[in-house]
mmCIF file of C-alpha atoms in Angstrom:
data_model
loop_
_atom_site.group_PDB
_atom_site.id
_atom_site.type_symbol
_atom_site.label_atom_id
_atom_site.label_comp_id
_atom_site.label_asym_id
_atom_site.label_seq_id
_atom_site.Cartn_x
_atom_site.Cartn_y
_atom_site.Cartn_z
ATOM 1 C CA MET A 661 -4.358 -19.303 -4.567
ATOM 2 C CA ILE A 662 -6.112 -17.437 -6.444
ATOM 3 C CA SER A 663 -8.795 -18.209 -6.308
ATOM 4 C CA SER A 664 -7.876 -18.695 -1.907
ATOM 5 C CA TYR A 665 -6.567 -14.447 -2.057
ATOM 6 C CA LEU A 666 -10.059 -13.382 -3.891
ATOM 7 C CA ASN A 667 -12.537 -15.182 -2.053
ATOM 8 C CA LYS A 668 -10.026 -13.593 0.775
ATOM 9 C CA ALA A 669 -10.874 -10.405 0.291
ATOM 10 C CA GLN A 670 -13.672 -10.318 -1.255
ATOM 11 C CA LEU A 671 -12.711 -9.467 -4.525
ATOM 12 C CA SER A 672 -15.339 -10.360 -7.912
ATOM 13 C CA VAL A 673 -12.152 -9.779 -11.155
ATOM 14 C CA ASN A 674 -11.236 -11.921 -13.048
ATOM 15 C CA PRO A 675 -8.847 -15.317 -12.663
ATOM 16 C CA THR A 676 -7.173 -15.994 -15.586
ATOM 17 C CA LEU A 677 -6.743 -12.189 -15.617
ATOM 18 C CA ILE A 678 -5.062 -12.293 -12.538
ATOM 19 C CA SER A 679 -2.883 -15.532 -13.078
ATOM 20 C CA ALA A 680 -1.490 -13.342 -16.456
ATOM 21 C CA GLU A 681 -0.424 -10.451 -14.550
ATOM 22 C CA LEU A 682 1.052 -12.543 -11.884
ATOM 23 C CA GLU A 683 3.178 -13.983 -14.158
ATOM 24 C CA LYS A 684 4.330 -10.754 -16.188
ATOM 25 C CA LEU A 685 5.821 -9.282 -12.938
ATOM 26 C CA GLU A 686 7.638 -12.596 -11.613
ATOM 27 C CA GLN A 687 9.039 -11.352 -15.564
ATOM 28 C CA HIS A 688 9.668 -8.730 -13.822
ATOM 29 C CA LEU A 689 11.877 -9.010 -10.594
ATOM 30 C CA LYS A 690 13.464 -12.173 -12.758
ATOM 31 C CA ASN A 691 14.800 -9.981 -14.989
ATOM 32 C CA THR A 692 14.568 -6.211 -13.278
ATOM 33 C CA ALA A 693 17.654 -4.953 -11.806
ATOM 34 C CA LEU A 694 16.875 -4.563 -7.940
ATOM 35 C CA PRO A 695 17.020 -0.611 -7.243
ATOM 36 C CA ASP A 696 18.801 1.407 -4.473
ATOM 37 C CA VAL A 697 16.345 1.076 -0.666
ATOM 38 C CA ARG A 698 14.832 3.934 0.354
ATOM 39 C CA TRP A 699 15.993 4.092 3.926
ATOM 40 C CA GLN A 700 14.394 7.131 5.257
ATOM 41 C CA TYR A 701 11.728 10.042 3.929
ATOM 42 C CA GLN A 702 10.115 13.215 4.367
ATOM 43 C CA ILE A 703 6.326 13.164 5.973
ATOM 44 C CA PRO A 704 3.523 15.515 6.500
ATOM 45 C CA GLU A 705 3.015 17.086 9.912
ATOM 46 C CA LEU A 706 -0.006 15.786 11.251
ATOM 47 C CA GLY A 707 -2.751 17.772 13.031
ATOM 48 C CA GLU A 708 -4.386 18.306 15.440
ATOM 49 C CA GLY A 709 -4.892 14.933 17.058
ATOM 50 C CA GLY A 710 -2.235 13.221 14.626
ATOM 51 C CA ALA A 711 -5.736 11.777 13.010
ATOM 52 C CA CYS A 712 -5.098 14.127 9.436
ATOM 53 C CA SER A 713 -2.088 14.724 8.093
ATOM 54 C CA LEU A 714 -1.668 18.578 6.981
ATOM 55 C CA PHE A 715 -1.009 18.521 3.325
ATOM 56 C CA GLY A 716 2.012 20.554 2.002
ATOM 57 C CA TYR A 717 3.918 21.039 4.942
ATOM 58 C CA LEU A 718 6.548 18.807 5.797
ATOM 59 C CA GLN A 719 8.574 17.802 9.059
ATOM 60 C CA ASP A 720 12.046 18.544 9.729
ATOM 61 C CA GLU A 721 13.571 15.722 10.610
ATOM 62 C CA PRO A 722 12.802 12.661 7.608
ATOM 63 C CA PHE A 723 10.938 9.284 8.570
ATOM 64 C CA LYS A 724 13.751 6.911 8.964
ATOM 65 C CA LEU A 725 12.787 3.253 9.158
ATOM 66 C CA THR A 726 15.680 1.501 11.421
ATOM 67 C CA ASP A 727 14.184 2.525 14.216
ATOM 68 C CA TYR A 728 11.904 -0.144 13.148
ATOM 69 C CA ILE A 729 13.237 -2.069 11.235
ATOM 70 C CA LYS A 730 16.821 -4.110 11.111
ATOM 71 C CA SER A 731 19.530 -3.016 8.575
ATOM 72 C CA ASN A 732 20.745 -6.443 7.190
ATOM 73 C CA GLU A 733 21.776 -7.451 3.787
ATOM 74 C CA GLN A 734 18.143 -9.348 4.667
ATOM 75 C CA THR A 735 16.089 -6.745 4.573
ATOM 76 C CA GLN A 736 18.130 -4.934 2.352
ATOM 77 C CA ARG A 737 17.302 -7.178 -0.414
ATOM 78 C CA LYS A 738 13.519 -7.472 0.705
ATOM 79 C CA LEU A 739 12.557 -4.540 0.477
ATOM 80 C CA ALA A 740 14.861 -3.812 -2.640
ATOM 81 C CA ASN A 741 12.323 -5.931 -4.505
ATOM 82 C CA LEU A 742 9.339 -3.782 -2.504
ATOM 83 C CA GLN A 743 10.344 -1.101 -3.991
ATOM 84 C CA SER A 744 11.069 -2.489 -7.683
ATOM 85 C CA ILE A 745 7.117 -4.052 -7.605
ATOM 86 C CA VAL A 746 6.831 -0.324 -7.181
ATOM 87 C CA SER A 747 7.885 0.840 -10.537
ATOM 88 C CA TYR A 748 6.052 -1.888 -11.377
ATOM 89 C CA ILE A 749 3.183 -0.342 -10.103
ATOM 90 C CA GLU A 750 3.620 2.416 -11.558
ATOM 91 C CA LEU A 751 4.643 1.630 -14.838
ATOM 92 C CA GLN A 752 1.584 -1.159 -15.422
ATOM 93 C CA THR A 753 -1.034 0.952 -14.130
ATOM 94 C CA GLY A 754 0.525 4.981 -13.885
ATOM 95 C CA VAL A 755 -1.028 4.708 -10.382
ATOM 96 C CA ASP A 756 -0.560 8.598 -9.224
ATOM 97 C CA TRP A 757 -0.125 7.338 -5.829
ATOM 98 C CA TYR A 758 0.906 3.924 -4.396
ATOM 99 C CA GLY A 759 2.698 1.958 -1.244
ATOM 100 C CA ILE A 760 3.496 -1.227 0.235
ATOM 101 C CA TYR A 761 2.034 -1.623 4.349
ATOM 102 C CA GLN A 762 3.068 -4.377 7.594
ATOM 103 C CA SER A 763 1.112 -4.872 9.952
ATOM 104 C CA THR A 764 4.174 -3.552 12.910
ATOM 105 C CA ASN A 765 5.114 -4.735 16.029
ATOM 106 C CA THR A 766 5.539 -0.595 17.818
ATOM 107 C CA SER A 767 6.530 1.057 20.986
ATOM 108 C CA GLU A 768 2.720 2.584 20.665
ATOM 109 C CA GLY A 769 1.300 -0.620 19.466
ATOM 110 C CA LYS A 770 0.198 -1.956 16.125
ATOM 111 C CA GLN A 771 0.683 0.094 13.392
ATOM 112 C CA LEU A 772 1.147 0.319 9.712
ATOM 113 C CA LEU A 773 4.324 0.715 9.202
ATOM 114 C CA LYS A 774 5.147 1.974 5.193
ATOM 115 C CA LEU A 775 7.978 0.322 3.380
ATOM 116 C CA ALA A 776 7.753 0.971 0.522
ATOM 117 C CA TYR A 777 6.112 3.878 -2.250
ATOM 118 C CA HIS A 778 5.718 5.902 -5.376
ATOM 119 C CA GLY A 779 4.340 9.762 -4.777
ATOM 120 C CA ALA A 780 4.294 12.740 -2.495
ATOM 121 C CA PRO A 781 5.056 12.171 1.065
ATOM 122 C CA SER A 782 2.390 10.900 3.411
ATOM 123 C CA ARG A 783 2.216 9.321 6.526
ATOM 124 C CA PRO A 784 4.923 6.248 7.896
ATOM 125 C CA LEU A 785 2.407 4.787 10.265
ATOM 126 C CA PHE A 786 -0.884 4.290 10.647
ATOM 127 C CA PRO A 787 -2.989 2.439 14.515
ATOM 128 C CA LEU A 788 -4.200 -0.276 13.876
ATOM 129 C CA THR A 789 -7.108 0.459 16.413
ATOM 130 C CA GLN A 790 -10.637 -0.115 15.613
ATOM 131 C CA ALA A 791 -11.476 3.607 16.374
ATOM 132 C CA PHE A 792 -8.684 4.530 13.410
ATOM 133 C CA ALA A 793 -10.172 2.794 11.408
ATOM 134 C CA THR A 794 -13.882 5.461 11.561
ATOM 135 C CA GLY A 795 -11.517 7.831 8.993
ATOM 136 C CA SER A 796 -9.126 4.853 7.547
ATOM 137 C CA ASN A 797 -8.931 3.350 5.030
ATOM 138 C CA ASN A 798 -5.857 1.573 5.505
ATOM 139 C CA VAL A 799 -6.315 0.561 8.111
ATOM 140 C CA GLN A 800 -10.680 -0.700 8.245
ATOM 141 C CA VAL A 801 -9.285 -3.269 5.663
ATOM 142 C CA ALA A 802 -6.338 -4.499 7.740
ATOM 143 C CA LEU A 803 -8.643 -5.632 10.112
ATOM 144 C CA SER A 804 -11.492 -6.834 8.079
ATOM 145 C CA ASN A 805 -9.183 -8.308 5.417
ATOM 146 C CA LYS A 806 -12.215 -6.928 3.129
ATOM 147 C CA GLY A 807 -10.585 -5.117 -0.249
ATOM 148 C CA ARG A 808 -12.103 -1.606 -0.713
ATOM 149 C CA VAL A 809 -12.105 -0.499 -4.324
ATOM 150 C CA ILE A 810 -13.962 3.182 -4.743
ATOM 151 C CA ASN A 811 -13.677 4.432 -7.676
ATOM 152 C CA ASN A 812 -15.296 7.791 -6.916
ATOM 153 C CA VAL A 813 -14.282 9.647 -3.793
ATOM 154 C CA GLU A 814 -16.175 12.911 -3.853
ATOM 155 C CA GLN A 815 -19.723 10.029 -4.475
ATOM 156 C CA TYR A 816 -18.630 8.451 -1.438
ATOM 157 C CA LEU A 817 -18.281 11.074 0.792
ATOM 158 C CA ALA A 818 -21.572 12.059 -0.615
ATOM 159 C CA GLN A 819 -23.152 9.153 0.192
ATOM 160 C CA GLY A 820 -21.542 9.408 4.719
ATOM 161 C CA GLY A 821 -19.036 6.709 3.341
ATOM 162 C CA GLU A 822 -15.656 7.673 5.723
ATOM 163 C CA TYR A 823 -12.978 8.879 4.394
ATOM 164 C CA TYR A 824 -9.382 9.496 5.493
ATOM 165 C CA THR A 825 -7.975 12.987 3.137
ATOM 166 C CA CYS A 826 -4.249 12.866 2.120
ATOM 167 C CA ASP A 827 -4.194 13.847 -0.865
ATOM 168 C CA PRO A 828 -7.468 16.419 -2.263
ATOM 169 C CA LYS A 829 -6.787 16.059 -6.078
ATOM 170 C CA VAL A 830 -7.109 12.539 -5.171
ATOM 171 C CA LYS A 831 -10.603 10.483 -7.592
ATOM 172 C CA SER A 832 -9.740 7.174 -7.022
ATOM 173 C CA GLU A 833 -8.784 4.785 -4.169
ATOM 174 C CA VAL A 834 -7.665 1.382 -3.781
ATOM 175 C CA CYS A 835 -6.561 -0.522 -0.457
ATOM 176 C CA LEU A 836 -5.796 -4.378 -0.221
ATOM 177 C CA PRO A 837 -5.371 -6.747 2.462
ATOM 178 C CA LEU A 838 -2.145 -8.743 2.069
ATOM 179 C CA PHE A 839 -1.733 -12.520 3.476
ATOM 180 C CA ASN A 840 0.311 -14.654 4.521
ATOM 181 C CA LEU A 841 0.548 -18.527 3.634
ATOM 182 C CA GLN A 842 -1.370 -19.063 7.358
ATOM 183 C CA ASN A 843 -4.515 -16.149 5.867
ATOM 184 C CA ASP A 844 -3.825 -14.046 7.847
ATOM 185 C CA CYS A 845 -3.497 -10.126 7.159
ATOM 186 C CA VAL A 846 -0.139 -9.239 7.750
ATOM 187 C CA GLY A 847 -0.332 -5.629 5.314
ATOM 188 C CA ILE A 848 -2.501 -3.435 3.198
ATOM 189 C CA ILE A 849 -1.402 -2.190 0.071
ATOM 190 C CA ASP A 850 -2.947 1.142 -1.045
ATOM 191 C CA ALA A 851 -3.178 3.046 -4.333
ATOM 192 C CA GLU A 852 -4.389 6.368 -6.154
ATOM 193 C CA ALA A 853 -5.049 8.064 -8.682
ATOM 194 C CA PHE A 854 -6.077 11.365 -9.567
ATOM 195 C CA ASN A 855 -8.921 10.512 -11.661
ATOM 196 C CA ASN A 856 -12.851 9.061 -11.303
ATOM 197 C CA ASP A 857 -13.422 6.029 -12.192
ATOM 198 C CA PHE A 858 -9.783 5.245 -12.776
ATOM 199 C CA PHE A 859 -9.414 1.520 -10.388
ATOM 200 C CA ASP A 860 -10.174 -1.296 -13.966
ATOM 201 C CA GLU A 861 -10.389 -4.487 -13.784
ATOM 202 C CA LYS A 862 -6.930 -4.623 -15.895
ATOM 203 C CA ALA A 863 -5.750 -2.349 -13.280
ATOM 204 C CA LEU A 864 -6.685 -4.354 -9.872
ATOM 205 C CA ALA A 865 -5.358 -7.755 -11.740
ATOM 206 C CA VAL A 866 -2.469 -6.138 -11.823
ATOM 207 C CA LEU A 867 -2.761 -4.777 -8.388
ATOM 208 C CA ILE A 868 -4.164 -8.053 -6.719
ATOM 209 C CA ALA A 869 -0.720 -9.260 -8.859
ATOM 210 C CA CYS A 870 1.079 -7.697 -6.926
ATOM 211 C CA CYS A 871 -0.163 -8.531 -4.057
ATOM 212 C CA ILE A 872 0.065 -12.158 -4.157
ATOM 213 C CA LYS A 873 3.599 -11.977 -4.403
ATOM 214 C CA ILE A 874 4.997 -9.308 -2.322
ATOM 215 C CA PRO A 875 4.492 -11.205 0.916
ATOM 216 C CA HIS A 876 7.452 -12.959 -0.278
ATOM 217 C CA PHE A 877 8.944 -9.463 1.456
ATOM 218 C CA LEU A 878 7.932 -8.511 3.378
ATOM 219 C CA VAL A 879 9.890 -7.927 6.240
#
């Protein structure tokens, strides 16, 4: 399972380290009370054309998950488990921002829908199109199935890399795919930190362990 994930996502991290982190995550989910579900959250205004968020400017109305997924007991429990994983990631890594996204069919086409997160408000939906992928790590990862680790955003930009800026304080970012049992990409996770070189092998092992577990709780 771990080797399959690493091969599919084209990542090089010690499988034994990931296995140990996966066991710790399992214990956390087993022994920790489920948190409240955040069915709606504040989101930023989008700039011209909807390509970029206007950082620091929030829309008046909150974004409602119930506009995209059904609110029932089963979904409630799955979302609560996802929020528990978000809290676990925050505790284990100290990451400044972390989100879980699911590929979802919407009236505007297939998009990445943010189901649970920690950190500053951010956009809730990313169009799963090649055009949007040119400036979005999230969409690039979802379409390519390949993980992306950027431990110095400024250097990455200076080298000509395309980058979707949500929070200008972000110095490091990791986007990783989520695979179902058929090895299809069904979503992504996005983790951001305000320091360079934040995502060492230990942090990546925690993130990957969670990526292996998260698909069980997608809605």
